[in-house]
Each structure stands twice: as C-alpha cells, then as structure tokens.
CSV table of C-alpha atoms (C1' of nucleotides) in Angstrom, one decimal:
chain,number,residue,atom,x,y,z
R,1,UNK,CA,115.1,294.9,154.5
R,2,UNK,CA,117.1,293.5,151.5
R,3,UNK,CA,115.7,292.0,148.3
R,4,UNK,CA,116.9,288.6,147.4
R,5,UNK,CA,116.5,286.7,144.2
R,6,UNK,CA,116.7,282.9,144.4
R,7,UNK,CA,118.5,281.2,141.6
R,8,UNK,CA,118.2,277.5,140.8
R,9,UNK,CA,116.9,275.4,137.9
R,10,UNK,CA,114.5,273.4,140.0
R,11,UNK,CA,111.4,275.2,141.0
R,12,UNK,CA,110.9,273.1,144.1
R,13,UNK,CA,114.3,274.1,145.3
R,14,UNK,CA,113.5,277.7,144.8
R,15,UNK,CA,110.2,277.3,146.6
R,16,UNK,CA,111.8,275.5,149.5
R,17,UNK,CA,114.3,278.3,149.9
R,18,UNK,CA,111.6,280.9,149.7
R,19,UNK,CA,109.6,279.2,152.4
R,20,UNK,CA,112.7,278.9,154.5
R,21,UNK,CA,113.3,282.6,154.3
R,22,UNK,CA,109.7,283.4,154.8
R,23,UNK,CA,110.2,283.3,158.6
R,24,UNK,CA,112.4,286.3,158.2
R,25,UNK,CA,110.3,288.2,155.8
R,26,UNK,CA,110.7,291.3,157.9
R,27,UNK,CA,114.4,291.3,156.9
R,28,UNK,CA,114.4,289.5,153.6
R,29,UNK,CA,112.2,290.2,150.6
R,30,UNK,CA,112.2,287.4,148.1
R,31,UNK,CA,111.8,288.7,144.6
R,32,UNK,CA,111.7,287.5,141.1
R,33,UNK,CA,114.6,288.1,138.7
R,34,UNK,CA,114.3,287.7,135.0
R,35,UNK,CA,117.7,286.5,133.9
R,36,UNK,CA,116.8,286.5,130.2
R,37,UNK,CA,116.0,290.2,130.1
R,38,UNK,CA,118.1,292.9,131.5
R,39,UNK,CA,115.2,295.0,132.5
R,40,UNK,CA,113.1,295.0,135.6
R,41,UNK,CA,113.8,295.6,139.3
R,42,UNK,CA,117.2,295.2,140.6
R,43,UNK,CA,117.9,293.0,143.6
R,44,UNK,CA,120.4,293.4,146.5
R,45,UNK,CA,121.4,289.8,146.5
R,46,UNK,CA,121.2,286.9,144.0
R,47,UNK,CA,121.3,283.7,146.1
R,48,UNK,CA,122.5,281.0,143.8
R,49,UNK,CA,121.7,277.5,145.1
R,50,UNK,CA,124.1,275.0,143.5
R,51,UNK,CA,121.7,272.0,143.7
R,52,UNK,CA,122.3,269.7,140.7
R,53,UNK,CA,124.6,272.3,139.1
R,54,UNK,CA,128.3,272.1,138.4
R,55,UNK,CA,130.1,273.1,141.7
R,56,UNK,CA,132.1,276.1,141.1
R,57,UNK,CA,130.1,277.1,138.1
R,58,UNK,CA,132.2,280.0,137.1
R,59,UNK,CA,130.1,280.9,134.1
R,60,UNK,CA,127.0,281.1,136.1
R,61,UNK,CA,128.5,283.1,138.9
R,62,UNK,CA,130.2,285.4,136.4
R,63,UNK,CA,127.0,285.9,134.6
R,64,UNK,CA,125.1,286.8,137.7
R,65,UNK,CA,127.9,289.0,139.0
R,66,UNK,CA,127.9,291.0,135.7
R,67,UNK,CA,124.2,291.3,135.6
R,68,UNK,CA,123.4,295.0,136.2
R,69,UNK,CA,120.3,294.2,138.1
R,70,UNK,CA,122.2,292.2,140.7
R,71,UNK,CA,124.1,294.0,143.4
R,72,UNK,CA,125.7,291.0,145.0
R,73,UNK,CA,126.0,287.3,144.2
R,74,UNK,CA,126.1,284.7,147.0
R,75,UNK,CA,126.7,281.1,146.4
R,76,UNK,CA,124.8,278.6,148.6
R,77,UNK,CA,126.2,275.1,148.5
R,78,UNK,CA,127.1,272.0,150.4
R,79,UNK,CA,130.6,272.1,149.0
R,80,UNK,CA,132.8,274.3,151.1
R,81,UNK,CA,136.2,273.3,149.7
R,82,UNK,CA,138.6,276.2,149.7
R,83,UNK,CA,139.2,276.1,146.0
R,84,UNK,CA,135.6,276.3,145.2
R,85,UNK,CA,135.1,279.2,147.6
R,86,UNK,CA,138.0,281.0,146.1
R,87,UNK,CA,137.0,280.4,142.6
R,88,UNK,CA,133.5,281.7,143.3
R,89,UNK,CA,134.9,284.9,144.8
R,90,UNK,CA,137.3,285.3,142.0
R,91,UNK,CA,134.4,285.1,139.6
R,92,UNK,CA,132.6,287.9,141.3
R,93,UNK,CA,130.7,286.3,144.1
R,94,UNK,CA,130.4,288.5,147.2
R,95,UNK,CA,129.9,285.5,149.5
R,96,UNK,CA,129.6,281.8,149.9
R,97,UNK,CA,127.4,280.1,152.4
R,98,UNK,CA,127.2,276.5,153.4
R,99,UNK,CA,123.9,274.8,153.3
R,100,UNK,CA,124.6,273.5,156.8
R,101,UNK,CA,123.7,276.8,158.4
R,102,UNK,CA,120.3,277.5,159.8
R,103,UNK,CA,117.8,279.9,158.2
R,104,UNK,CA,118.6,282.4,160.9
R,105,UNK,CA,122.3,282.3,160.1
R,106,UNK,CA,121.6,282.4,156.4
R,107,UNK,CA,119.6,285.5,156.9
R,108,UNK,CA,122.3,287.1,159.0
R,109,UNK,CA,124.9,286.2,156.5
R,110,UNK,CA,123.0,287.7,153.6
R,111,UNK,CA,122.5,290.9,155.6
R,112,UNK,CA,126.2,291.0,156.4
R,113,UNK,CA,127.2,290.4,152.8
R,114,UNK,CA,124.7,293.0,151.6
R,115,UNK,CA,126.3,295.5,154.0
R,116,UNK,CA,129.7,294.9,152.5
R,117,UNK,CA,131.2,292.6,155.0
R,118,UNK,CA,132.5,289.7,152.9
R,119,UNK,CA,131.7,286.6,154.9
R,120,UNK,CA,132.1,282.9,154.3
R,121,UNK,CA,130.1,280.7,156.5
R,122,UNK,CA,131.4,277.2,156.2
R,123,UNK,CA,130.3,275.1,159.1
R,124,UNK,CA,131.4,271.5,159.4
R,125,UNK,CA,128.0,270.3,160.4
R,126,UNK,CA,126.3,268.2,157.8
R,127,UNK,CA,122.8,267.7,159.1
R,128,UNK,CA,122.1,270.6,161.2
R,129,UNK,CA,118.6,271.5,160.0
R,130,UNK,CA,116.5,269.8,157.5
R,131,UNK,CA,115.3,273.0,155.8
R,132,UNK,CA,114.6,274.0,152.3
R,133,UNK,CA,113.1,271.7,149.8
R,134,UNK,CA,114.2,269.6,146.9
R,135,UNK,CA,112.6,267.3,144.3
R,136,UNK,CA,111.7,264.0,145.7
R,137,UNK,CA,111.7,265.1,149.3
R,138,UNK,CA,108.1,264.1,149.7
R,139,UNK,CA,109.0,260.7,148.5
R,140,UNK,CA,111.7,260.3,151.1
R,141,UNK,CA,114.8,261.1,149.1
R,142,UNK,CA,117.7,262.8,151.0
R,143,UNK,CA,119.2,265.9,149.6
R,144,UNK,CA,122.2,264.0,148.2
R,145,UNK,CA,120.1,261.2,146.8
R,146,UNK,CA,117.9,263.8,145.1
R,147,UNK,CA,120.9,265.7,143.7
R,148,UNK,CA,122.5,262.7,142.2
R,149,UNK,CA,119.1,261.6,140.8
R,150,UNK,CA,118.6,265.1,139.3
R,151,UNK,CA,122.0,264.9,137.6
R,152,UNK,CA,121.4,261.5,136.1
R,153,UNK,CA,118.0,262.8,135.0
R,154,UNK,CA,120.0,265.4,133.1
R,155,UNK,CA,121.7,262.6,131.3
R,156,UNK,CA,125.0,262.5,133.1
R,157,UNK,CA,127.0,259.3,133.5
R,158,UNK,CA,128.2,258.3,137.0
R,159,UNK,CA,131.6,259.7,136.3
R,160,UNK,CA,130.2,263.0,135.2
R,161,UNK,CA,128.0,263.1,138.3
R,162,UNK,CA,131.0,262.4,140.5
R,163,UNK,CA,132.9,265.2,138.8
R,164,UNK,CA,130.1,267.7,138.9
R,165,UNK,CA,129.2,267.1,142.5
R,166,UNK,CA,132.8,266.7,143.7
R,167,UNK,CA,132.2,263.3,145.0
R,168,UNK,CA,133.9,260.0,144.6
R,169,UNK,CA,132.5,257.5,142.1
R,170,UNK,CA,131.9,255.2,145.0
R,171,UNK,CA,129.8,257.8,146.8
R,172,UNK,CA,127.8,258.4,143.6
R,173,UNK,CA,127.1,254.7,143.3
R,174,UNK,CA,126.1,254.6,146.9
R,175,UNK,CA,123.6,257.4,146.4
R,176,UNK,CA,122.3,255.8,143.3
R,177,UNK,CA,121.8,252.6,145.0
R,178,UNK,CA,119.9,254.1,148.0
R,179,UNK,CA,117.9,256.4,145.8
R,180,UNK,CA,116.8,253.5,143.6
R,181,UNK,CA,115.8,251.6,146.7
R,182,UNK,CA,113.7,254.5,147.9
R,183,UNK,CA,111.8,255.1,144.7
R,184,UNK,CA,111.6,251.4,144.0
R,185,UNK,CA,113.3,251.3,140.6
R,186,UNK,CA,116.0,249.0,139.3
R,187,UNK,CA,117.4,250.7,136.3
R,188,UNK,CA,118.7,254.1,135.3
R,189,UNK,CA,116.0,254.5,132.7
R,190,UNK,CA,113.2,253.9,135.1
R,191,UNK,CA,114.9,256.2,137.6
R,192,UNK,CA,115.0,258.9,134.9
R,193,UNK,CA,111.4,258.4,133.9
R,194,UNK,CA,110.5,258.6,137.6
R,195,UNK,CA,112.5,261.8,137.9
R,196,UNK,CA,110.7,263.4,135.0
R,197,UNK,CA,107.4,262.6,136.6
R,198,UNK,CA,108.4,263.9,140.0
R,199,UNK,CA,109.7,267.4,139.4
R,200,UNK,CA,113.3,266.5,138.5
R,201,UNK,CA,113.1,268.4,135.2
R,202,UNK,CA,115.1,271.6,135.4
R,203,UNK,CA,113.3,274.7,134.2
R,204,UNK,CA,116.3,275.6,132.1
R,205,UNK,CA,118.4,272.9,130.5
R,206,UNK,CA,121.9,273.9,131.1
R,207,UNK,CA,124.5,272.9,128.6
R,208,UNK,CA,127.3,271.5,130.7
R,209,UNK,CA,128.9,269.6,128.0
R,210,UNK,CA,128.9,270.0,124.2
R,211,UNK,CA,125.8,269.0,122.4
R,212,UNK,CA,126.8,266.6,119.7
R,213,UNK,CA,123.8,267.7,117.5
R,214,UNK,CA,123.1,271.4,117.5
R,215,UNK,CA,119.7,270.7,116.0
R,216,UNK,CA,118.3,268.8,118.9
R,217,UNK,CA,117.7,269.4,122.6
R,218,UNK,CA,118.5,266.4,124.7
W,1,UNK,CA,81.4,253.0,104.2
W,2,UNK,CA,82.7,251.5,107.4
W,3,UNK,CA,83.7,253.4,110.5
W,4,UNK,CA,87.2,252.6,111.9
W,5,UNK,CA,88.8,253.6,115.2
W,6,UNK,CA,92.6,253.7,115.2
W,7,UNK,CA,94.1,252.3,118.4
W,8,UNK,CA,97.7,253.0,119.4
W,9,UNK,CA,99.4,254.8,122.3
W,10,UNK,CA,101.4,257.1,120.1
W,11,UNK,CA,99.5,260.0,118.6
W,12,UNK,CA,101.8,260.3,115.6
W,13,UNK,CA,101.2,256.7,114.7
W,14,UNK,CA,97.5,257.2,114.8
W,15,UNK,CA,97.8,260.4,112.8
W,16,UNK,CA,99.9,258.5,110.2
W,17,UNK,CA,97.4,255.8,109.9
W,18,UNK,CA,94.6,258.3,109.5
W,19,UNK,CA,96.4,260.1,106.7
W,20,UNK,CA,97.1,256.8,105.1
W,21,UNK,CA,93.4,255.9,105.0
W,22,UNK,CA,92.4,259.4,104.0
W,23,UNK,CA,92.9,258.4,100.4
W,24,UNK,CA,90.0,256.0,100.9
W,25,UNK,CA,87.7,258.2,102.8
W,26,UNK,CA,84.9,257.3,100.5
W,27,UNK,CA,85.1,253.8,101.9
W,28,UNK,CA,86.6,254.3,105.4
W,29,UNK,CA,85.5,256.8,108.0
W,30,UNK,CA,88.1,257.3,110.7
W,31,UNK,CA,86.4,258.0,114.0
W,32,UNK,CA,87.3,258.6,117.6
W,33,UNK,CA,86.7,256.0,120.2
W,34,UNK,CA,86.8,256.7,123.9
W,35,UNK,CA,88.1,253.6,125.5
W,36,UNK,CA,87.7,254.9,129.0
W,37,UNK,CA,84.0,255.4,128.8
W,38,UNK,CA,81.6,252.9,127.4
W,39,UNK,CA,79.4,255.5,125.9
W,40,UNK,CA,79.4,257.2,122.6
W,41,UNK,CA,79.2,256.0,119.0
W,42,UNK,CA,80.0,252.5,118.1
W,43,UNK,CA,82.5,251.7,115.4
W,44,UNK,CA,82.6,248.9,112.8
W,45,UNK,CA,86.2,248.2,113.3
W,46,UNK,CA,88.9,248.9,115.9
W,47,UNK,CA,92.2,248.8,114.1
W,48,UNK,CA,94.8,248.1,116.7
W,49,UNK,CA,98.4,249.1,115.6
W,50,UNK,CA,100.9,247.2,117.7
W,51,UNK,CA,103.7,249.7,117.4
W,52,UNK,CA,105.7,249.6,120.6
W,53,UNK,CA,103.2,247.3,122.2
W,54,UNK,CA,103.6,243.8,123.4
W,55,UNK,CA,103.1,241.6,120.3
W,56,UNK,CA,100.1,239.3,120.9
W,57,UNK,CA,98.8,241.6,123.6
W,58,UNK,CA,95.9,239.4,124.6
W,59,UNK,CA,94.6,241.7,127.2
W,60,UNK,CA,94.3,244.6,124.8
W,61,UNK,CA,92.7,242.6,122.1
W,62,UNK,CA,90.4,241.0,124.6
W,63,UNK,CA,89.4,244.3,126.0
W,64,UNK,CA,88.7,245.8,122.6
W,65,UNK,CA,86.8,242.7,121.5
W,66,UNK,CA,84.6,242.9,124.6
W,67,UNK,CA,83.9,246.6,124.2
W,68,UNK,CA,80.3,246.9,123.3
W,69,UNK,CA,81.1,249.9,121.1
W,70,UNK,CA,83.4,247.8,118.9
W,71,UNK,CA,81.9,245.4,116.4
W,72,UNK,CA,85.2,243.9,115.1
W,73,UNK,CA,88.8,244.1,116.3
W,74,UNK,CA,91.6,243.9,113.7
W,75,UNK,CA,95.3,243.7,114.7
W,76,UNK,CA,97.8,245.5,112.5
W,77,UNK,CA,101.4,244.4,113.0
W,78,UNK,CA,104.7,243.6,111.4
W,79,UNK,CA,104.7,240.3,113.2
W,80,UNK,CA,102.8,237.7,111.3
W,81,UNK,CA,104.0,234.6,113.2
W,82,UNK,CA,101.3,231.9,113.2
W,83,UNK,CA,101.2,231.7,117.0
W,84,UNK,CA,100.6,235.5,117.2
W,85,UNK,CA,97.9,235.4,114.7
W,86,UNK,CA,96.1,232.5,116.3
W,87,UNK,CA,96.4,234.0,119.7
W,88,UNK,CA,94.9,237.3,118.5
W,89,UNK,CA,92.0,235.4,116.9
W,90,UNK,CA,91.5,233.3,120.0
W,91,UNK,CA,91.2,236.5,122.0
W,92,UNK,CA,88.5,237.9,119.9
W,93,UNK,CA,90.1,239.6,117.0
W,94,UNK,CA,88.3,239.3,113.7
W,95,UNK,CA,91.4,239.8,111.6
W,96,UNK,CA,95.1,240.3,111.5
W,97,UNK,CA,96.8,242.4,108.9
W,98,UNK,CA,100.5,242.8,108.1
W,99,UNK,CA,102.0,246.2,108.0
W,100,UNK,CA,103.5,245.2,104.7
W,101,UNK,CA,100.3,245.6,102.8
W,102,UNK,CA,99.4,248.8,100.8
W,103,UNK,CA,96.8,251.2,102.0
W,104,UNK,CA,94.6,249.9,99.3
W,105,UNK,CA,94.9,246.3,100.4
W,106,UNK,CA,94.4,247.5,104.0
W,107,UNK,CA,91.2,249.1,103.1
W,108,UNK,CA,90.0,246.1,101.2
W,109,UNK,CA,90.9,243.8,104.1
W,110,UNK,CA,89.1,246.0,106.6
W,111,UNK,CA,86.0,245.9,104.3
W,112,UNK,CA,86.2,242.1,104.0
W,113,UNK,CA,86.6,241.6,107.7
W,114,UNK,CA,83.7,244.0,108.3
W,115,UNK,CA,81.5,241.9,106.0
W,116,UNK,CA,82.2,238.8,108.0
W,117,UNK,CA,84.9,237.2,105.9
W,118,UNK,CA,87.7,236.5,108.3
W,119,UNK,CA,90.9,237.2,106.4
W,120,UNK,CA,94.5,237.3,107.4
W,121,UNK,CA,96.7,239.3,105.1
W,122,UNK,CA,100.3,238.3,105.8
W,123,UNK,CA,102.6,239.2,102.9
W,124,UNK,CA,106.3,238.5,103.1
W,125,UNK,CA,107.2,241.9,101.8
W,126,UNK,CA,109.1,244.0,104.2
W,127,UNK,CA,109.4,247.4,102.6
W,128,UNK,CA,106.5,247.7,100.2
W,129,UNK,CA,105.3,251.1,100.8
W,130,UNK,CA,106.6,253.7,103.2
W,131,UNK,CA,103.3,254.8,104.5
W,132,UNK,CA,102.0,255.7,107.9
W,133,UNK,CA,103.9,257.7,110.3
W,134,UNK,CA,105.8,257.1,113.5
W,135,UNK,CA,107.7,259.1,116.1
W,136,UNK,CA,111.1,260.1,115.0
W,137,UNK,CA,110.4,259.7,111.3
W,138,UNK,CA,111.1,263.3,110.6
W,139,UNK,CA,114.5,262.8,112.3
W,140,UNK,CA,115.3,259.9,110.0
W,141,UNK,CA,114.5,256.9,112.2
W,142,UNK,CA,113.3,253.8,110.5
W,143,UNK,CA,110.2,252.1,111.8
W,144,UNK,CA,112.1,249.5,113.6
W,145,UNK,CA,114.6,251.9,115.1
W,146,UNK,CA,111.6,254.0,116.3
W,147,UNK,CA,109.8,251.1,117.8
W,148,UNK,CA,112.9,249.9,119.7
W,149,UNK,CA,113.5,253.5,120.9
W,150,UNK,CA,109.9,253.8,121.9
W,151,UNK,CA,110.2,250.6,124.0
W,152,UNK,CA,113.4,251.7,125.8
W,153,UNK,CA,111.7,255.1,126.4
W,154,UNK,CA,109.1,253.1,128.2
W,155,UNK,CA,111.8,251.8,130.4
W,156,UNK,CA,112.3,248.3,129.0
W,157,UNK,CA,115.7,246.6,129.1
W,158,UNK,CA,117.1,245.1,125.9
W,159,UNK,CA,116.0,241.7,126.9
W,160,UNK,CA,112.5,242.9,127.5
W,161,UNK,CA,112.5,244.8,124.2
W,162,UNK,CA,113.6,241.6,122.4
W,163,UNK,CA,110.8,239.6,124.0
W,164,UNK,CA,108.1,242.2,123.4
W,165,UNK,CA,109.0,242.8,119.8
W,166,UNK,CA,109.8,239.2,119.0
W,167,UNK,CA,113.3,240.0,118.0
W,168,UNK,CA,116.7,238.5,118.8
W,169,UNK,CA,118.7,240.4,121.4
W,170,UNK,CA,121.2,240.9,118.6
W,171,UNK,CA,118.7,242.6,116.4
W,172,UNK,CA,117.7,244.9,119.3
W,173,UNK,CA,121.2,245.9,119.9
W,174,UNK,CA,121.6,246.6,116.2
W,175,UNK,CA,118.6,248.8,116.1
W,176,UNK,CA,119.7,250.6,119.3
W,177,UNK,CA,123.1,251.2,117.8
W,178,UNK,CA,121.8,252.6,114.5
W,179,UNK,CA,119.1,254.6,116.3
W,180,UNK,CA,121.7,256.2,118.6
W,181,UNK,CA,123.8,257.1,115.6
W,182,UNK,CA,120.9,258.7,113.9
W,183,UNK,CA,119.8,260.9,116.8
W,184,UNK,CA,123.4,261.5,117.9
W,185,UNK,CA,123.3,260.2,121.4
W,186,UNK,CA,125.7,257.8,123.1
W,187,UNK,CA,123.8,256.5,126.1
W,188,UNK,CA,120.4,255.1,126.9
W,189,UNK,CA,119.5,258.0,129.2
W,190,UNK,CA,120.2,260.5,126.6
W,191,UNK,CA,118.2,258.5,124.1
W,192,UNK,CA,115.3,258.4,126.5
W,193,UNK,CA,115.5,262.1,127.1
W,194,UNK,CA,115.6,262.6,123.4
W,195,UNK,CA,112.6,260.4,122.9
W,196,UNK,CA,110.6,262.2,125.5
W,197,UNK,CA,111.2,265.5,123.7
W,198,UNK,CA,110.4,264.0,120.3
W,199,UNK,CA,107.0,262.4,120.6
W,200,UNK,CA,108.0,259.1,122.1
W,201,UNK,CA,105.8,259.5,125.0
W,202,UNK,CA,102.8,257.2,124.9
W,203,UNK,CA,99.5,258.8,125.6
W,204,UNK,CA,98.6,256.0,128.0
W,205,UNK,CA,101.3,254.3,130.0
W,206,UNK,CA,100.6,250.7,129.6
W,207,UNK,CA,101.6,248.5,132.5
W,208,UNK,CA,103.4,245.6,130.9
W,209,UNK,CA,105.1,244.4,134.0
W,210,UNK,CA,104.2,244.7,137.6
W,211,UNK,CA,104.8,248.1,139.2
W,212,UNK,CA,107.0,247.6,142.3
W,213,UNK,CA,105.5,250.7,143.9
W,214,UNK,CA,101.8,251.2,143.6
W,215,UNK,CA,102.1,254.8,144.7
W,216,UNK,CA,104.2,256.0,141.8
W,217,UNK,CA,103.9,256.1,138.1
W,218,UNK,CA,107.1,255.3,136.3
V,1,DG,C1',124.8,255.3,175.9
V,2,DG,C1',122.8,253.1,171.9
V,3,DA,C1',120.2,253.3,167.8
V,4,DA,C1',119.0,255.6,163.7
V,5,DT,C1',120.0,258.6,159.9
V,6,DC,C1',122.8,261.1,156.7
V,7,DT,C1',127.2,261.8,154.3
V,8,DT,C1',131.3,259.9,152.4
V,9,DC,C1',134.3,256.4,150.7
V,10,DA,C1',136.4,251.7,149.7
V,11,DC,C1',136.3,247.2,147.6
V,12,DC,C1',134.3,242.9,145.3
V,13,DC,C1',131.6,240.8,141.7
V,14,DC,C1',128.9,240.4,137.5
V,15,DT,C1',126.2,241.5,133.6
V,16,DA,C1',123.5,245.0,130.9
V,17,DG,C1',124.6,247.8,127.6
V,18,DG,C1',127.3,249.7,123.8
V,19,DG,C1',131.0,249.7,120.4
V,20,DG,C1',132.8,246.8,116.6
V,21,DT,C1',132.7,243.3,112.6
V,22,DG,C1',130.3,240.5,109.3
V,23,DG,C1',126.4,238.3,106.6
V,24,DA,C1',121.8,237.1,104.3
V,25,DA,C1',117.3,238.3,102.2
V,26,DC,C1',114.4,241.5,100.1
V,27,DG,C1',112.9,245.7,97.6
V,28,DT,C1',113.8,250.0,95.1
V,29,DA,C1',116.4,253.1,92.2
V,30,DC,C1',119.7,254.0,88.6
P,1,DG,C1',123.3,244.3,87.1
P,2,DT,C1',124.9,247.2,90.9
P,3,DA,C1',124.3,250.1,94.8
P,4,DC,C1',121.7,251.3,98.7
P,5,DG,C1',118.5,250.9,102.4
P,6,DT,C1',115.8,248.1,105.6
P,7,DT,C1',115.1,244.1,108.4
P,8,DC,C1',117.2,240.5,111.0
P,9,DC,C1',120.9,237.9,113.2
P,10,DA,C1',125.5,236.3,114.8
P,11,DC,C1',129.8,236.9,117.3
P,12,DC,C1',133.7,239.6,119.7
P,13,DC,C1',135.2,242.8,123.2
P,14,DC,C1',135.0,245.9,127.0
P,15,DT,C1',133.3,248.9,130.6
P,16,DA,C1',129.3,251.5,132.7
P,17,DG,C1',126.2,250.4,135.8
P,18,DG,C1',124.2,248.0,139.6
P,19,DG,C1',124.1,244.6,143.4
P,20,DG,C1',126.7,243.5,147.6
P,21,DT,C1',129.8,244.2,151.9
P,22,DG,C1',132.1,247.1,155.2
P,23,DA,C1',133.6,251.4,157.7
P,24,DA,C1',133.9,256.2,159.8
P,25,DG,C1',132.2,260.7,161.4
P,26,DA,C1',128.5,263.8,162.9
P,27,DT,C1',123.9,264.7,164.6
P,28,DT,C1',119.5,263.7,166.8
P,29,DC,C1',116.4,261.0,169.5
P,30,DC,C1',114.9,257.7,173.1
DNA sequence: GGAATCTTCACCCCTAGGGGTGGAACGTAC
DNA sequence: GTACGTTCCACCCCTAGGGGTGAAGATTCC
C-alpha cells in the first residue's frame, strides 16, 4: 500500500485521477498534500498531472522533488518526448508515465517506482482508455480540446499555447476550432467566459510569464 | 421624501449612486427592489443607470415600467440623443436624466418627475462632477474606459460595443487602448480576466443577443 | 472492412483586434 | 492663458485569431 498525492491545478482533473485509482484502493491510498506548508503527513509518491501546465515544468518538478514530505515525484503526461522525460528526471523526478497507459498499468508503475525501480512507461497508443476526468468532459470536450481551452482561459495566446503544450500552431488552431464548435462559441472571449463558468479556473494561478503589473492578479 | 430604487447590473455602480444621493437623504430614500419577485414594498422611482447596458434598452425600461411595484421609471445615461430619449419615454419611462448633472440637480429632477412633471435634463457638459462610482475606478479607469471594458467582459466584440454604447468603432478602439494601458494588459483575454477579478462581473447576465446553446450560460 | 473518433499537422483566406498618429471640444486647475 | 484630462473620432498599419480545406496514423465499434 503506497500513499499518493495527486498534483494538478484543476480540481476536476485531480478528482478524475482519484476515481481512476479508486479501483486499486487496496494498493494505492490517495492522500492530500498541502504544498504551501511543509508540515503534515509525508507521501510515498507525488503524481504530477501536467494538464494545462508547461510541459517539462522544471520548477514544479524540482519543487516537488525537494519537498521533504514527498518521497518520489512522478510526472504523468501525454508528452513522452525524450527531452521532456530526461529533463524531468534531471530535475528530480523518479518516473514519467504516459497518460496512454491503463489505470492498472499506472498502478503497477507507481508501485515499481516506489520500490526504487525507475521506470518510464511511454506507450505509443493515443486513445487506449478514456479514463480520468477533465474540465468540460461532461460537455463533450476531448482531453486536448479541454487542455487548449484551459490554457487560453489562463490568458495565453495561440503561440504561447503551442509552446506550452508542445504542439504546432496549426494543431492549436485546430483544437480551438473544434472546441469552439463543441461549446458553441465564436470568439475567444466567449470561450474564456464559458471556461470560467465550467470549471476551467485553476485553483492556483501559476505565473508562467512575467506579470507586467505586480499589483494585479490577471 | 421619495423612495428610489437604483437599477444596474454592477454592484459598485449602484453603491456609487447610493453614496451620491446620500447627501440628499432627507429628500431621497434609497431602497431595495426585488425585480425577480413581484412582492414587497413599492417605490416611487426606479432609477435605471445604463452603465454597460444597451442604450435605449426598451425591454428593460418596459419591464420596469410595467412592474406594479414601480410608480415611475427614470433612465440615467450619458447618451442624450433625441431618439434614445423618445424611445425610453415611448416605452414607459417617466424621465430621462443625463449623467452630466450634479447630484443636486439629479435629486431635484427625481422629485419633479415624481410629482408628475415630465422633465428631461440633458446638459451638454461632459465632466461636470466626478460623482458616482464604477468598476475599476480605484484602478484609475475613466467612466468610458470602464464601460467599454465592462462590455468586452460581457463578451461583446468591438462592433457590438460600438453599437451598444452608441460610439464609433474608432472611439471604442481608443478606449480599449487606453484602458489596456491603464490596467497593464495587452490582450482582450487578459483584460477580461482582469475585469472578472475587479468587479466587472454583472450581477445578472443580461442576454443581449441570442444564446447559441440554450444549455450553457456564457 | 468501413465508419467514427481522436490526435496531429499543413495550407489558404480574411478580418477582428491592437498598436500607432493626429485632432477637436469642453472643463478644471494653476 | 496654458496645461492637462476626458470624451469622441479619423486614419494608417499589421498580425493574431478564426473560418475553411485536406491528410495521416491509431483505436474502437458495427
């Protein structure tokens, strides 16, 4: 039985992961981790889901890896580029798991990593199991559509989204187009307003680029 | 002593008006009016502030005029075009007052209208008294900048803002430019996010154009 | 096997939006 | 009288964003 803390800014993502792992609750105990205070119960693994976060977020991985309450950090992401994996490991992650794996494989991988066997599960499959959860899922958004929408709801331009998600600008535009069609909006502003009303607000606003005005939170 | 209900979707605007009229509290009693329920105390005058609302909003004026709790409806606006004034009166308003008037004149006008003397106070002055309040005032936004920002925070395009505020597209762009400079943002999305965090959320989302998806609120 | 779906990307076209410049009228403060 | 701020508008320029089309690979379902 290992304890796992789920790390992501979107509550629904965390909830989706938790429910995914619930089937293996005899092997995985999902626990809370207070990142703002360095007190409390330690966890065996901090599972960091990169949804709508900078891929290869070295600061986040580093921060988690150096948190005394966290024994091991595992990155959970769609992006399995070698450089991203290596960067995460270089920054202290003990493992890197593709979102393409099943819940059973995820559980096994977490156990393996916990036991000190560094493993990287990077399957090439893209739509193996529709598990987990993400904002807008109930409204029919695919994971990628949701992620791109979440990033524009953070205020990012298409170029910034492309960079952050490691996608081509053309892919970003494609996802924007399809996402807008699904939620029946025709402008970015309306999409952002929709997002805010539908769980696309991160719990913690991460500063991924310099704030021009230190006095305001945007 | 007449009772006046202040009508606007932005709490800070209502609060600003209330404080403006406070100086005349021996003549004006500001009261609450529950528009969703047709029960409660009636008011002598419903003072409808058009900030970030469609100018000449016939439906709103009509609705207020037909509310059995409201004796008289008065429109309070920067726009004093003849056609707007006539439209408001045709829709049941008993008066139309320019925002350019002083609090004293406003009070006198409300009393005159209440007593059955239909009056339209439309002064040409544009910056007589900096009274009242509006979202973003503390952050240095002028009234017009705030109004335009409020409208884009409702999801309107520049063309729609121009139409709603009875301004030229060029004026709208000018206000957008200056507003962005003041709040230190460089994109619409960031401006909208800023607006949401700074009181630019209307209490009641008014449907000013058809919703494409009846199942969602955007 | 074919259709549907998701992910990813390319390319074309056009305008909505944002940056700039300038100007006029009015009111207020020094 | 001058300077400044607010409101309002014009015009120039350019690209960010959004609409379209097409294609390929993988997986699942009928």
